[in-house]
mmCIF file of C-alpha atoms and ligand atoms in Angstrom:
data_model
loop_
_atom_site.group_PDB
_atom_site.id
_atom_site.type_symbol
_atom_site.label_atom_id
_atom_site.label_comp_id
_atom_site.label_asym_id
_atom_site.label_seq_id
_atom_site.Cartn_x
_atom_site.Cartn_y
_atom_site.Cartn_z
ATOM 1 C CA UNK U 198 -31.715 -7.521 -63.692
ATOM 2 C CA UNK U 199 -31.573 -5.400 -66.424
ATOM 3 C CA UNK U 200 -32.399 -1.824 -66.031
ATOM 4 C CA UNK U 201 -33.839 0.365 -68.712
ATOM 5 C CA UNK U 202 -32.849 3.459 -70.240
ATOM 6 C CA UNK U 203 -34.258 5.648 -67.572
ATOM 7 C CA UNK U 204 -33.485 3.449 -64.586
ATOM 8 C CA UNK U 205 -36.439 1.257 -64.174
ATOM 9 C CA UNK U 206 -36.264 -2.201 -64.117
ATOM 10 C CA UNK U 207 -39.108 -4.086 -66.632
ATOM 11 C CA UNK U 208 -39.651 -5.993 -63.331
ATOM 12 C CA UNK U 209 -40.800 -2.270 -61.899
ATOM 13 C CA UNK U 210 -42.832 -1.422 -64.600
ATOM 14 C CA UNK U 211 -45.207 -3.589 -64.322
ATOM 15 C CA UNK U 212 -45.193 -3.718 -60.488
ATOM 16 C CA UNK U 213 -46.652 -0.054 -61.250
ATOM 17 C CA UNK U 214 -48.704 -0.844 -63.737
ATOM 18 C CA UNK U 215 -50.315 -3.168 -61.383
ATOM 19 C CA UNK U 216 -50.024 -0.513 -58.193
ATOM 20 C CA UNK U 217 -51.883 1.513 -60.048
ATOM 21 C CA UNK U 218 -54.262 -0.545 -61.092
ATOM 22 C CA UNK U 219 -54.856 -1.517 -57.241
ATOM 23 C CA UNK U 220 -55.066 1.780 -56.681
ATOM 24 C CA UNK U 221 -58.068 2.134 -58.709
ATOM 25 C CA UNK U 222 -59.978 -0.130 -57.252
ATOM 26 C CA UNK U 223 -63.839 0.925 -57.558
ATOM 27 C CA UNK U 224 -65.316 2.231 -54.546
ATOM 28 C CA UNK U 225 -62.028 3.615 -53.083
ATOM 29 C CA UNK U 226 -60.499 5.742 -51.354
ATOM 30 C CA UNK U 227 -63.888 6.901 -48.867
ATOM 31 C CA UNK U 228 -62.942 10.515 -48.021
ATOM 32 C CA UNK U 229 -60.906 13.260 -48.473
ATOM 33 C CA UNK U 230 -57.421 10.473 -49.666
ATOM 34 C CA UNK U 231 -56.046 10.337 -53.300
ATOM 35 C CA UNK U 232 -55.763 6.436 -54.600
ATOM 36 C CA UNK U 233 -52.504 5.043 -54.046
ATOM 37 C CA UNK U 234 -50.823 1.448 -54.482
ATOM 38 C CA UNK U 235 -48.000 -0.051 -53.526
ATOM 39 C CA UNK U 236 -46.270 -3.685 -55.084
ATOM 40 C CA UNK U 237 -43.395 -5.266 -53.181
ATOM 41 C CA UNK U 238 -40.532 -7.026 -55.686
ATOM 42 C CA UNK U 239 -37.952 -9.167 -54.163
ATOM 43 C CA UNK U 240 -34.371 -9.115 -55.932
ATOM 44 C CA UNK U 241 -35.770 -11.194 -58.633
ATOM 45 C CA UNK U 242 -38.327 -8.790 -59.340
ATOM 46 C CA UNK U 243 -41.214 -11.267 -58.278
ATOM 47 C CA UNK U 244 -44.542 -9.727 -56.336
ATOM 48 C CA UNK U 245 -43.914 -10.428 -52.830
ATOM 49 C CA UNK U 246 -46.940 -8.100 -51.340
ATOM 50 C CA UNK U 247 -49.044 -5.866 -52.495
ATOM 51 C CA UNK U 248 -51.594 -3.411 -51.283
ATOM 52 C CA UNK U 249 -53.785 -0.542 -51.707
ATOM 53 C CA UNK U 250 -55.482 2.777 -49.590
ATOM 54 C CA UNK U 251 -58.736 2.517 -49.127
ATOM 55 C CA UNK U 252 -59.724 5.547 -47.978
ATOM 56 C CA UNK U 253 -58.982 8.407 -44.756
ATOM 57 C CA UNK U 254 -58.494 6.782 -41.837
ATOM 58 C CA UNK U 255 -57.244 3.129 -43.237
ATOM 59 C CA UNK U 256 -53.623 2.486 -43.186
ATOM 60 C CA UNK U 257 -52.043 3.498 -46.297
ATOM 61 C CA UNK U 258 -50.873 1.177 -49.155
ATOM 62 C CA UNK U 259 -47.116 0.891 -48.417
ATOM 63 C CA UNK U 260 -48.321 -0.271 -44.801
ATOM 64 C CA UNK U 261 -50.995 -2.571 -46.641
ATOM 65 C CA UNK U 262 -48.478 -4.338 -48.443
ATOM 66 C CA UNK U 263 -45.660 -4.331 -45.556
ATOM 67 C CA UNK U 264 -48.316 -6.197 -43.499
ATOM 68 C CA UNK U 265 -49.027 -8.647 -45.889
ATOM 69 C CA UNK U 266 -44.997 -9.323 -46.413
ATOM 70 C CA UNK U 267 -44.415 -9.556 -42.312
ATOM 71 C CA UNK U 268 -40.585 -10.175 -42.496
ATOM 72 C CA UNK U 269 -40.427 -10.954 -45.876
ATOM 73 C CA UNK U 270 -40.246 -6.886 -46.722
ATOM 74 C CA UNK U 271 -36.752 -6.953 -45.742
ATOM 75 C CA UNK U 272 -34.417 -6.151 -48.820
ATOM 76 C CA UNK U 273 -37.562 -5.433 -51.061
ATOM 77 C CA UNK U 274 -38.039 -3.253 -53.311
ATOM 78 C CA UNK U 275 -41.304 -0.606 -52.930
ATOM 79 C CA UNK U 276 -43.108 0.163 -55.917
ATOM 80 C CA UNK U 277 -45.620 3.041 -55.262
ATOM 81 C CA UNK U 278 -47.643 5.325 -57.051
ATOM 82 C CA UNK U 279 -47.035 8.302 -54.459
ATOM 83 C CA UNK U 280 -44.217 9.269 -52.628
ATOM 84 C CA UNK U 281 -44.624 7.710 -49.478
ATOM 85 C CA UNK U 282 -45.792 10.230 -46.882
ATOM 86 C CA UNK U 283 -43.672 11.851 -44.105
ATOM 87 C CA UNK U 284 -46.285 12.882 -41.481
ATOM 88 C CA UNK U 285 -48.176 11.589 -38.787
ATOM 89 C CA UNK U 286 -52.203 12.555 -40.047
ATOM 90 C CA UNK U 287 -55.270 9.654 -39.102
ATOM 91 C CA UNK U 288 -51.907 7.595 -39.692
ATOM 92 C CA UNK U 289 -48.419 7.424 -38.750
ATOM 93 C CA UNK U 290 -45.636 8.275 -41.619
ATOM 94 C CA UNK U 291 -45.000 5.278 -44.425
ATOM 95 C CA UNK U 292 -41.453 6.707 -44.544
ATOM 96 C CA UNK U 293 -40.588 5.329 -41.616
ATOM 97 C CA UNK U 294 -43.002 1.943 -42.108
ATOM 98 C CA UNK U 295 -40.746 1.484 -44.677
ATOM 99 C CA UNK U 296 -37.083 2.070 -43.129
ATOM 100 C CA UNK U 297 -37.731 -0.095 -40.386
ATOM 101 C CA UNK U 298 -39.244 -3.386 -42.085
ATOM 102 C CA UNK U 299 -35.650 -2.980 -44.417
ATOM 103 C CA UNK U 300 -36.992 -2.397 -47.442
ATOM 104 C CA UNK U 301 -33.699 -1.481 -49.561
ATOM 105 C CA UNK U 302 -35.627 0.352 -52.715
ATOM 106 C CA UNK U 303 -38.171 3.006 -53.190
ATOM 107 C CA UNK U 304 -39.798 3.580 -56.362
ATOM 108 C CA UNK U 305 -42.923 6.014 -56.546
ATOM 109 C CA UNK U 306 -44.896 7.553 -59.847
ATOM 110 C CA UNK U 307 -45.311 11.289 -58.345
ATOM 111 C CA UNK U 308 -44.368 13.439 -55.960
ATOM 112 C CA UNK U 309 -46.991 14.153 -52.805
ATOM 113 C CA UNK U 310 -48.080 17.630 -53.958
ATOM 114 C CA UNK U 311 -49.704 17.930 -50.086
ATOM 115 C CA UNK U 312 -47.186 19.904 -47.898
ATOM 116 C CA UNK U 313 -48.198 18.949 -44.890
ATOM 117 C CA UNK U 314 -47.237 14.745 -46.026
ATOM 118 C CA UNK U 315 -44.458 15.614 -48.295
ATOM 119 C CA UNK U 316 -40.652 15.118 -47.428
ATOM 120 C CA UNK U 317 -40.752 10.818 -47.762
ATOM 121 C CA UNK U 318 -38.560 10.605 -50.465
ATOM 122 C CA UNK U 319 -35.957 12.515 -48.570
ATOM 123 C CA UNK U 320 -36.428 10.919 -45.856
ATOM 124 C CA UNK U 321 -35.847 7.074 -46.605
ATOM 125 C CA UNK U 322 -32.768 8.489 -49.088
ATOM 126 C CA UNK U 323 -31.120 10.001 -45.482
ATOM 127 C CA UNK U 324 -31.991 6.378 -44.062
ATOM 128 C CA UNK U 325 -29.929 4.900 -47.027
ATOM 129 C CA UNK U 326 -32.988 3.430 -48.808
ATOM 130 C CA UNK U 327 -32.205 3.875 -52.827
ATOM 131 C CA UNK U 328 -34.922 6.183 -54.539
ATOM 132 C CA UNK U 329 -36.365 5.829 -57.825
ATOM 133 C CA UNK U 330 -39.144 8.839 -59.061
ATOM 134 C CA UNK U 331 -41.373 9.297 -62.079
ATOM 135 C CA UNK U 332 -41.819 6.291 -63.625
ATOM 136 C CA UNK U 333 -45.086 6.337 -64.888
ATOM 137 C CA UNK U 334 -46.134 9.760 -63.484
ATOM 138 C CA UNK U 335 -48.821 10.969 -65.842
ATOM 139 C CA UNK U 336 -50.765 7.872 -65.163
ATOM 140 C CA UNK U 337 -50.675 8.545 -61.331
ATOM 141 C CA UNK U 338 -51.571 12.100 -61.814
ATOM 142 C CA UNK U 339 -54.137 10.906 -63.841
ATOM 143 C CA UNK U 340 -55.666 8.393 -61.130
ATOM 144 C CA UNK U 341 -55.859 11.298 -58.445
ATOM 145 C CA UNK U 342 -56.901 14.153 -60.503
ATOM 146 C CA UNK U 343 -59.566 15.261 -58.716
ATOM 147 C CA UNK U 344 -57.784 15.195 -55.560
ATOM 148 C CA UNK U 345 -54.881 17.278 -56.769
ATOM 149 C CA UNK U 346 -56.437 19.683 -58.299
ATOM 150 C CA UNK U 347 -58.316 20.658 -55.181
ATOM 151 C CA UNK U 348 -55.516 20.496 -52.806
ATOM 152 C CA UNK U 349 -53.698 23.245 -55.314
ATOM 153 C CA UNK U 350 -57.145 25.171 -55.714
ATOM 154 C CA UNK U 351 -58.311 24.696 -52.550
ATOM 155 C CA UNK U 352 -62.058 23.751 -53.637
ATOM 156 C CA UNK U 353 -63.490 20.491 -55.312
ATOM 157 C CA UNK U 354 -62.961 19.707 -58.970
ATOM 158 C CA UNK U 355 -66.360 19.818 -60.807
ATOM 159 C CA UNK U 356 -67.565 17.242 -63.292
ATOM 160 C CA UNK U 357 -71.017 18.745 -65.109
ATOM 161 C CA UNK U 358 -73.003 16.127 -66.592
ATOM 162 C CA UNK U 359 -75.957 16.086 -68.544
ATOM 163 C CA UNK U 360 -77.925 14.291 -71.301
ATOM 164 C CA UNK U 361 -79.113 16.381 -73.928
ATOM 165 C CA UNK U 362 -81.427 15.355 -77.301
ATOM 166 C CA UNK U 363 -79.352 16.805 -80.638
ATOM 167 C CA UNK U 364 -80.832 19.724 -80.109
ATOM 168 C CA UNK U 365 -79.717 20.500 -77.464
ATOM 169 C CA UNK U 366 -82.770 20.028 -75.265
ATOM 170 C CA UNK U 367 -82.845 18.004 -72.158
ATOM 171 C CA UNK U 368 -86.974 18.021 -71.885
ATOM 172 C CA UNK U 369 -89.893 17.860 -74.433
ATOM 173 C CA UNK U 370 -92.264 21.234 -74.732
ATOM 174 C CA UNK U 371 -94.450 19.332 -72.292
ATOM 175 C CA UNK U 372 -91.554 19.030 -69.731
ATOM 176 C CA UNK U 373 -90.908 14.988 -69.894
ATOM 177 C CA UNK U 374 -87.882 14.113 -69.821
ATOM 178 C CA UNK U 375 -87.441 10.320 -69.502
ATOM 179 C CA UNK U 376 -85.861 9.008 -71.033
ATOM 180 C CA UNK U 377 -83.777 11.631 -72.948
ATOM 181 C CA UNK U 378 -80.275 9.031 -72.532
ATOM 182 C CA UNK U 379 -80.477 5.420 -73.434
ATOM 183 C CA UNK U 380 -79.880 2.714 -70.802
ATOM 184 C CA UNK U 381 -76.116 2.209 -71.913
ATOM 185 C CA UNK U 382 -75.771 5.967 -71.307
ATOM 186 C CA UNK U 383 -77.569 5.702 -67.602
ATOM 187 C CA UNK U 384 -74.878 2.925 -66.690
ATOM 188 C CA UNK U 385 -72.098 4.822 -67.747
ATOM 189 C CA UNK U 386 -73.709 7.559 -65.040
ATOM 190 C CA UNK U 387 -73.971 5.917 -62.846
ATOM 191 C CA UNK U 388 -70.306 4.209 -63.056
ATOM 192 C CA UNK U 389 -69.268 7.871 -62.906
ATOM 193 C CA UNK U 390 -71.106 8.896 -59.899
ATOM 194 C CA UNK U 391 -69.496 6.507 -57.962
ATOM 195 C CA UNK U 392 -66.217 8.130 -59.044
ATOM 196 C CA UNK U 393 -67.497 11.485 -57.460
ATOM 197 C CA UNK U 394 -68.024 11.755 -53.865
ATOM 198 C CA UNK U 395 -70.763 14.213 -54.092
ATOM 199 C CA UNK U 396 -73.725 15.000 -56.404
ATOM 200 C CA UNK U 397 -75.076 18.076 -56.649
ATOM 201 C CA UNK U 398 -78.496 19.333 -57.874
ATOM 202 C CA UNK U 399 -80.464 22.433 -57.632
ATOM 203 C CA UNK U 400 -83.556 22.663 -55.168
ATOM 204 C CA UNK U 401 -85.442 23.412 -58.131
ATOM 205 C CA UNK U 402 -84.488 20.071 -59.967
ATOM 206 C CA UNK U 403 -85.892 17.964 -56.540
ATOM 207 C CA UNK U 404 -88.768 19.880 -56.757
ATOM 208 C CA UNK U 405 -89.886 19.355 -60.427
ATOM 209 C CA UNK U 406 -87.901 15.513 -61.120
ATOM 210 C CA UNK U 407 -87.269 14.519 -57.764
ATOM 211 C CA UNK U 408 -84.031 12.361 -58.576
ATOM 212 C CA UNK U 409 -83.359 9.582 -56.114
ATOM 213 C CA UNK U 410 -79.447 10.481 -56.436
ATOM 214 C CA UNK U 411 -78.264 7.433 -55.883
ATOM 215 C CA UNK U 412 -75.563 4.914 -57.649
ATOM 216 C CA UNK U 413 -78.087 2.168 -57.979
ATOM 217 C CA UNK U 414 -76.908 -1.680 -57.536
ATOM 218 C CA UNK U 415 -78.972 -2.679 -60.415
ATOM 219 C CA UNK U 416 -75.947 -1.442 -62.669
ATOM 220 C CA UNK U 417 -73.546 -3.189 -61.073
ATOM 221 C CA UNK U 418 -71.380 -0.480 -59.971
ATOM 222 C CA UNK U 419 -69.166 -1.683 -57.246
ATOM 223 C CA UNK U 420 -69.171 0.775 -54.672
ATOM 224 C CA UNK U 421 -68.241 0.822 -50.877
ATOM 225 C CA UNK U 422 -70.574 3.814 -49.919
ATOM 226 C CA UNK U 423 -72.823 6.557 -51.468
ATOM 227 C CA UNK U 424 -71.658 9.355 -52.545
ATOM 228 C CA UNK U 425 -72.988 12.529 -50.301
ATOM 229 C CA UNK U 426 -76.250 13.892 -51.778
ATOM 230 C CA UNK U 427 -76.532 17.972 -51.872
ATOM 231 C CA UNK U 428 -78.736 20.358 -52.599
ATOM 232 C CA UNK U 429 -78.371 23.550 -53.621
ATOM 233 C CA UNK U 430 -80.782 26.701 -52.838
ATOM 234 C CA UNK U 431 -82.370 28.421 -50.462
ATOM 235 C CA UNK U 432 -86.339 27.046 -51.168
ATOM 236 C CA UNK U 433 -87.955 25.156 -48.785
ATOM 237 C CA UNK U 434 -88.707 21.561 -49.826
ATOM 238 C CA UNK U 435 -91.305 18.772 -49.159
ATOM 239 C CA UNK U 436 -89.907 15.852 -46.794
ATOM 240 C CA UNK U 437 -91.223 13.082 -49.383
ATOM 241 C CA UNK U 438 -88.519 14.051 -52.308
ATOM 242 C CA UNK U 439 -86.659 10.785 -52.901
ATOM 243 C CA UNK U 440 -83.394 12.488 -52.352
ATOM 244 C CA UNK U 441 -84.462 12.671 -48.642
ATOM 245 C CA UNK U 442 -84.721 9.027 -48.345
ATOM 246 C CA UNK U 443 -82.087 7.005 -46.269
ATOM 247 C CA UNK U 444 -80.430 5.121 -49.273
ATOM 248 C CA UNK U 445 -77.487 8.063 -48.802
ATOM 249 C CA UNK U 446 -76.666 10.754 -46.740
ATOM 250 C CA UNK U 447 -77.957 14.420 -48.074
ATOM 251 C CA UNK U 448 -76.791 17.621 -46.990
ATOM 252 C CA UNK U 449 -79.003 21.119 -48.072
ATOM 253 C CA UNK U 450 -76.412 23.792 -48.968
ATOM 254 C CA UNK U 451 -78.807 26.948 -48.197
ATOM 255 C CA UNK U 452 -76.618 29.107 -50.829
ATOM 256 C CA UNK U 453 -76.977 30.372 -55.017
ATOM 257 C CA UNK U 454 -73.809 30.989 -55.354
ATOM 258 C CA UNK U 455 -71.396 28.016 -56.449
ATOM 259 C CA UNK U 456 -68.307 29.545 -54.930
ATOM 260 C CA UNK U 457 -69.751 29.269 -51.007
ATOM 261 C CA UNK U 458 -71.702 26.298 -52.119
ATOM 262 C CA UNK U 459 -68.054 24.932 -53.419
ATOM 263 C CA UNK U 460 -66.384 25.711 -49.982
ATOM 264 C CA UNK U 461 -69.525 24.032 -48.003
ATOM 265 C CA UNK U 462 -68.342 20.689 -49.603
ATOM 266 C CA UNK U 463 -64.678 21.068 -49.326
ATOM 267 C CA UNK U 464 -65.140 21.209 -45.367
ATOM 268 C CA UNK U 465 -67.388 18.042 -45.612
ATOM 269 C CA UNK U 466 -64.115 16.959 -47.198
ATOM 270 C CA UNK U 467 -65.255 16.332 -50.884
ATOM 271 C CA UNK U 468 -63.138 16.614 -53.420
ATOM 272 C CA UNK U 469 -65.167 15.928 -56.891
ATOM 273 C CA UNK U 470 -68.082 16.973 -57.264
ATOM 274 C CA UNK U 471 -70.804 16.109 -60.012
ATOM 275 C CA UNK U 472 -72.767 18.177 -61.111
ATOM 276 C CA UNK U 473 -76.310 17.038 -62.844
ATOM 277 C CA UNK U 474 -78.753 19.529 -62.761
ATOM 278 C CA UNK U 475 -80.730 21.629 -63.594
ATOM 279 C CA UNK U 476 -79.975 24.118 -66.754
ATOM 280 C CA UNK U 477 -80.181 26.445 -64.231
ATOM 281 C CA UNK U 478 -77.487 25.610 -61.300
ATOM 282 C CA UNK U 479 -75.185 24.149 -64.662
ATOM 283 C CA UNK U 480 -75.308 28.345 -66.162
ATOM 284 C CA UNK U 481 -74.103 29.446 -62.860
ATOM 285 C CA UNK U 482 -71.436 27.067 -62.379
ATOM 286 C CA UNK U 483 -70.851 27.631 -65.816
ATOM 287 C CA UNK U 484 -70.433 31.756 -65.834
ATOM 288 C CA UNK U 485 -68.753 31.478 -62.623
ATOM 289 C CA UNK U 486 -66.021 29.243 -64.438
ATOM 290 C CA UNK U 487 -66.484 26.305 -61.546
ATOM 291 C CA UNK U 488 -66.714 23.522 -64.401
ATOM 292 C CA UNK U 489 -63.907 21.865 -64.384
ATOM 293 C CA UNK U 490 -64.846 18.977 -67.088
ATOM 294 C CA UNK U 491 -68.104 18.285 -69.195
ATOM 295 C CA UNK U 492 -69.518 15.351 -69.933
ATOM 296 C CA UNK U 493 -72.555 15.234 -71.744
ATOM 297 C CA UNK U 494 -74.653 12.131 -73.474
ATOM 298 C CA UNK U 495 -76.549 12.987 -76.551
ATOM 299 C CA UNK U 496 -79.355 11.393 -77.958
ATOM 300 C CA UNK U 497 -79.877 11.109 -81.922
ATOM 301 C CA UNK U 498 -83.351 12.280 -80.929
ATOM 302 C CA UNK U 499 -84.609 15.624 -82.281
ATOM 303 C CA UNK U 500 -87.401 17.792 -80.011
ATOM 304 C CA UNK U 501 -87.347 21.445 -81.757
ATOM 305 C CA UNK U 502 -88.915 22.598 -78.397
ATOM 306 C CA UNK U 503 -88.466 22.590 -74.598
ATOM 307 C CA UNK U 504 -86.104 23.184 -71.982
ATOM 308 C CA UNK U 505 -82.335 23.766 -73.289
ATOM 309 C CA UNK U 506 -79.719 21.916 -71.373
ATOM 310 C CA UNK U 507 -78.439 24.902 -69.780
ATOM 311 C CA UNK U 508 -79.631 28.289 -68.775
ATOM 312 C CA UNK U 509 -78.777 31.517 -69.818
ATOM 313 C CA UNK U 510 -75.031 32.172 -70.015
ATOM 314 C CA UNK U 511 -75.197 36.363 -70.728
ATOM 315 C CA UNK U 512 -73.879 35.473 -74.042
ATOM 316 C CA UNK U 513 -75.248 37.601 -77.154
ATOM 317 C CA UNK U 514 -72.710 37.148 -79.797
ATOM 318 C CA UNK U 515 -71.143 34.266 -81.035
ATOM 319 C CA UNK U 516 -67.484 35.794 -80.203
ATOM 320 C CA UNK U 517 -68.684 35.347 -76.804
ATOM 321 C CA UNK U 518 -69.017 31.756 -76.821
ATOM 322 C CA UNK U 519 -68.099 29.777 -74.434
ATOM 323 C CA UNK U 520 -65.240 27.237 -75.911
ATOM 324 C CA UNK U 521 -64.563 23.578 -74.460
ATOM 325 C CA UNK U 522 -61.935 21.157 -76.017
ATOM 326 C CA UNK U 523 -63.031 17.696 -76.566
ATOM 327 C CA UNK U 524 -61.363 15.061 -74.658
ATOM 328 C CA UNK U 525 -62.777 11.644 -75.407
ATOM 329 C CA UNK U 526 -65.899 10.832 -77.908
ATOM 330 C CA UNK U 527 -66.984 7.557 -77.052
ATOM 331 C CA UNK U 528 -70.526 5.537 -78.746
ATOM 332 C CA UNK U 529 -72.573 3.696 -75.955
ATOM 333 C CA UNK U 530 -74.932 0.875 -76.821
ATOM 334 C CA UNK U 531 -76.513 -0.037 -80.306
ATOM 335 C CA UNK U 532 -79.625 0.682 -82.806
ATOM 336 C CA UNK U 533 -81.991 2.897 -81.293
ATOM 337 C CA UNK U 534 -80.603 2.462 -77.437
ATOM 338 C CA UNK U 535 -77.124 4.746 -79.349
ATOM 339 C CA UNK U 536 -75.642 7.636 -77.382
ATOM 340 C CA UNK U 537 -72.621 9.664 -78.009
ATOM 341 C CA UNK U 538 -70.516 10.809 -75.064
ATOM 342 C CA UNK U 539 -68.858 13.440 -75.276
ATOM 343 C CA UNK U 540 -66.432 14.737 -72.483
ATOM 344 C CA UNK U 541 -64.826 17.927 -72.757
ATOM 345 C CA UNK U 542 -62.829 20.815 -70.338
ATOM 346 C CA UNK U 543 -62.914 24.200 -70.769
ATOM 347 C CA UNK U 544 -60.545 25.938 -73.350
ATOM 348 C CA UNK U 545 -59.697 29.641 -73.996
ATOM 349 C CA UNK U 546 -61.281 30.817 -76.640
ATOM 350 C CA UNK U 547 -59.881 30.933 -80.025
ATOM 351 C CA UNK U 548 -58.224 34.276 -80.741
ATOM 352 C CA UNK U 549 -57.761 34.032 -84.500
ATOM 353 C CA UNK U 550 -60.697 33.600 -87.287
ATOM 354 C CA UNK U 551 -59.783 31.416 -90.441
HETATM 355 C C1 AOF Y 199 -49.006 7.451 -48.686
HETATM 356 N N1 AOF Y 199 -49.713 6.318 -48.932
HETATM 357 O O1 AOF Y 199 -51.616 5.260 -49.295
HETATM 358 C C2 AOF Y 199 -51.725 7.575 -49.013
HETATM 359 C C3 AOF Y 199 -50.970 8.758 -48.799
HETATM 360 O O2 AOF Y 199 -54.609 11.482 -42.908
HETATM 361 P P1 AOF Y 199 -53.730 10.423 -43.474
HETATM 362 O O3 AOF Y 199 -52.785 9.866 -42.466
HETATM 363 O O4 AOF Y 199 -54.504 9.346 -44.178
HETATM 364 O O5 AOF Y 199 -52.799 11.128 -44.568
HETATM 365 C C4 AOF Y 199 -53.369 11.608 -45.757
HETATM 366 C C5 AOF Y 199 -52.294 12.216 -46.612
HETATM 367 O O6 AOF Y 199 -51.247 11.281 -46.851
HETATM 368 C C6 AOF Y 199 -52.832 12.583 -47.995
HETATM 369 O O7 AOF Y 199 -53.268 13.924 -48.041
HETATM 370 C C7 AOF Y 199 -51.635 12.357 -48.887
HETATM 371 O O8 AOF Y 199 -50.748 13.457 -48.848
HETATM 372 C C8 AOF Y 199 -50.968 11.162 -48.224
HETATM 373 N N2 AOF Y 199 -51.603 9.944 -48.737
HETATM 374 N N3 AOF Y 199 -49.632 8.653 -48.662
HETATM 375 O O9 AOF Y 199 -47.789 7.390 -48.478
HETATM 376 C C9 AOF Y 199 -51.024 6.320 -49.092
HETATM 377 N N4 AOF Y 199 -53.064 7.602 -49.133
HETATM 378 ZN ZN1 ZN Y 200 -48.398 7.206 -45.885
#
């Protein structure tokens, strides 16, 4: 087999392209897990077994695919999008899953950046299994971004979304607001809250719009649970909001400040949270610097009056803006159903005037 310049075989390649597309399966991992998948080559670099996490709990994807193989593992090759784990957690280690079915070849995307799971790679390399590392590493870190950046910052990562009119209004003067975002654009939502595994609103926003807060079936998002409902702020609420009903779970986070209201979900074991509303909860997110990425759907409508799409920042002057770098500018659906996304993270501002 021929290997390439950096040691990969094409064979492996795609085996990871393909992990990590396993990996990504919708609906998975449930819990507090990063997305991982594994592909199993035999010496001819054909798919043997393959497998994928699906969530805390569930055996892992190396142990997926060695199940599938049975005896046929021995003398494969392990194509993985994270170093297999060295640790006993809700599972035992996939270090040693690995050594004993005699798999002869390890090749994983990124290192496991959790401490307490880390150490595989050194492991099956002590055992005598061969180690590959890195091939396609910005694509795995890309899959589990969520989840690494709140095992290195210790809280979730937060995803504010909202739809806005060109104006930047996200309600008429009379306080309607449906429907500011075209279908196309509530799809796309909905696909992304089923990435998340919490939405968060402010007491204030179940009180005036009473959002249901669900992923809905009716867009065809395939999910394998709800993500958790929350709600943030300390006023009391009537039992019939729609958020209250049993389509998902809900939890009440009795708290206006997003840092404790952060750490509530990160002991529920969230790690990505989405934020949709109101203007109000976005500003404090927002001043506290707890956004993490924007994503916002604007509507070639035009109001000149009503509620802006986010409270008030303390800004005055312009050199105080807040900056964000766009990521990705995408156009959803046609003629007068068009929306333009527009997802964005926070930048520093600009220090230089031209
Ligand atoms: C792997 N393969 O498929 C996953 C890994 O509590 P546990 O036993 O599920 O362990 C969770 C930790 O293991 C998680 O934080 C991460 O470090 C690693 N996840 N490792 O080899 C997998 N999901
Ligand atoms: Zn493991």
């Amino acid at each position: 087999m021929a290997g390439s310049a950096d040691g990969f075989s094409a064979a492996e390649v795609r085996a990871m392209r393909r992990a990590l597309e396993l990996a990504a399966t919708p609906g998975v991992p449930l819990g507090p897990n990063p997305r991982v998948g594994c592909v199993l080559l035999d010496a001819d670099g054909r798919e043997v077994a393959a497998g994928f996490h699906r969530g805390a709990g569930t055996p892992h994807a190396e142990v997926a695919a060695l199940a599938e193989a049975g005896a046929d593992a021995r003398g494969t090759t392990a194509v993985v999008t994270l170093e297999p784990c060295n640790h006993t957690g809700r599972t035992g280690p996939c270090s040693t899953a690995l050594i004993e079915s005699g798999v002869a070849r390890v090749v994983y995307a990124q290192p496991d950046p959790n401490p307490l799971a880390a150490g595989g790679a050194e492991a099956l390399r002590r055992a005598g299994v061969a180690i590959g590392s890195g091939l396609l590493e910005a694509e795995a870190r890309r899959l589990n971004r969520a989840w690494i950046f709140a095992l290195e910052h210790q809280r979730p990562f937060v995803t504010w979304k909202f739809a806005t009119s060109l104006d930047g209004r996200s309600a008429a003067a009379d306080g309607t607001s449906r429907w500011v975002s075209s279908r196309p654009a509530r799809i796309d939502t909905h696909r992304l809250r089923g990435q998340c595994d919490v939405m968060l609103v402010g007491a204030n926003t179940v009180a005036v719009d009473d959002p249901e807060l669900t992923v809905r079936d009716e867009y065809d998002v395939p999910l394998a649970r709800q993500p958790l409902r929350a709600v943030m702020g300390e006023r009391d609420l009537p039992d019939d909001r729609r958020i209250f009903n049993d389509r998902a779970p809900t939890v009440r986070l009795r708290t206006h400040d997003p840092r404790a209201a952060l750490a509530q979900l990160f002991d529920l074991d969230r790690r990505h949270v989405f934020l949709e509303g109101g203007p109000t909860l976005a500003a404090s997110f927002l001043v506290a610097g707890l956004v993490d990425e924007v994503v916002t759907y604007v509507a070639p409508i035009l109001l000149g009056a009503g509620r802006s799409a986010v409270g008030d920042l303390g800004i005055s002057t312009i050199a105080d803006a807040l900056h964000l770098t766009v990521t990705d500018v995408t156009t959803l659906g046609t003629g007068a159903d068009t929306n333009v996304r527009i997802t964005m993270e926070p930048a520093p501002a600009p220090d230089e005037e031209d």
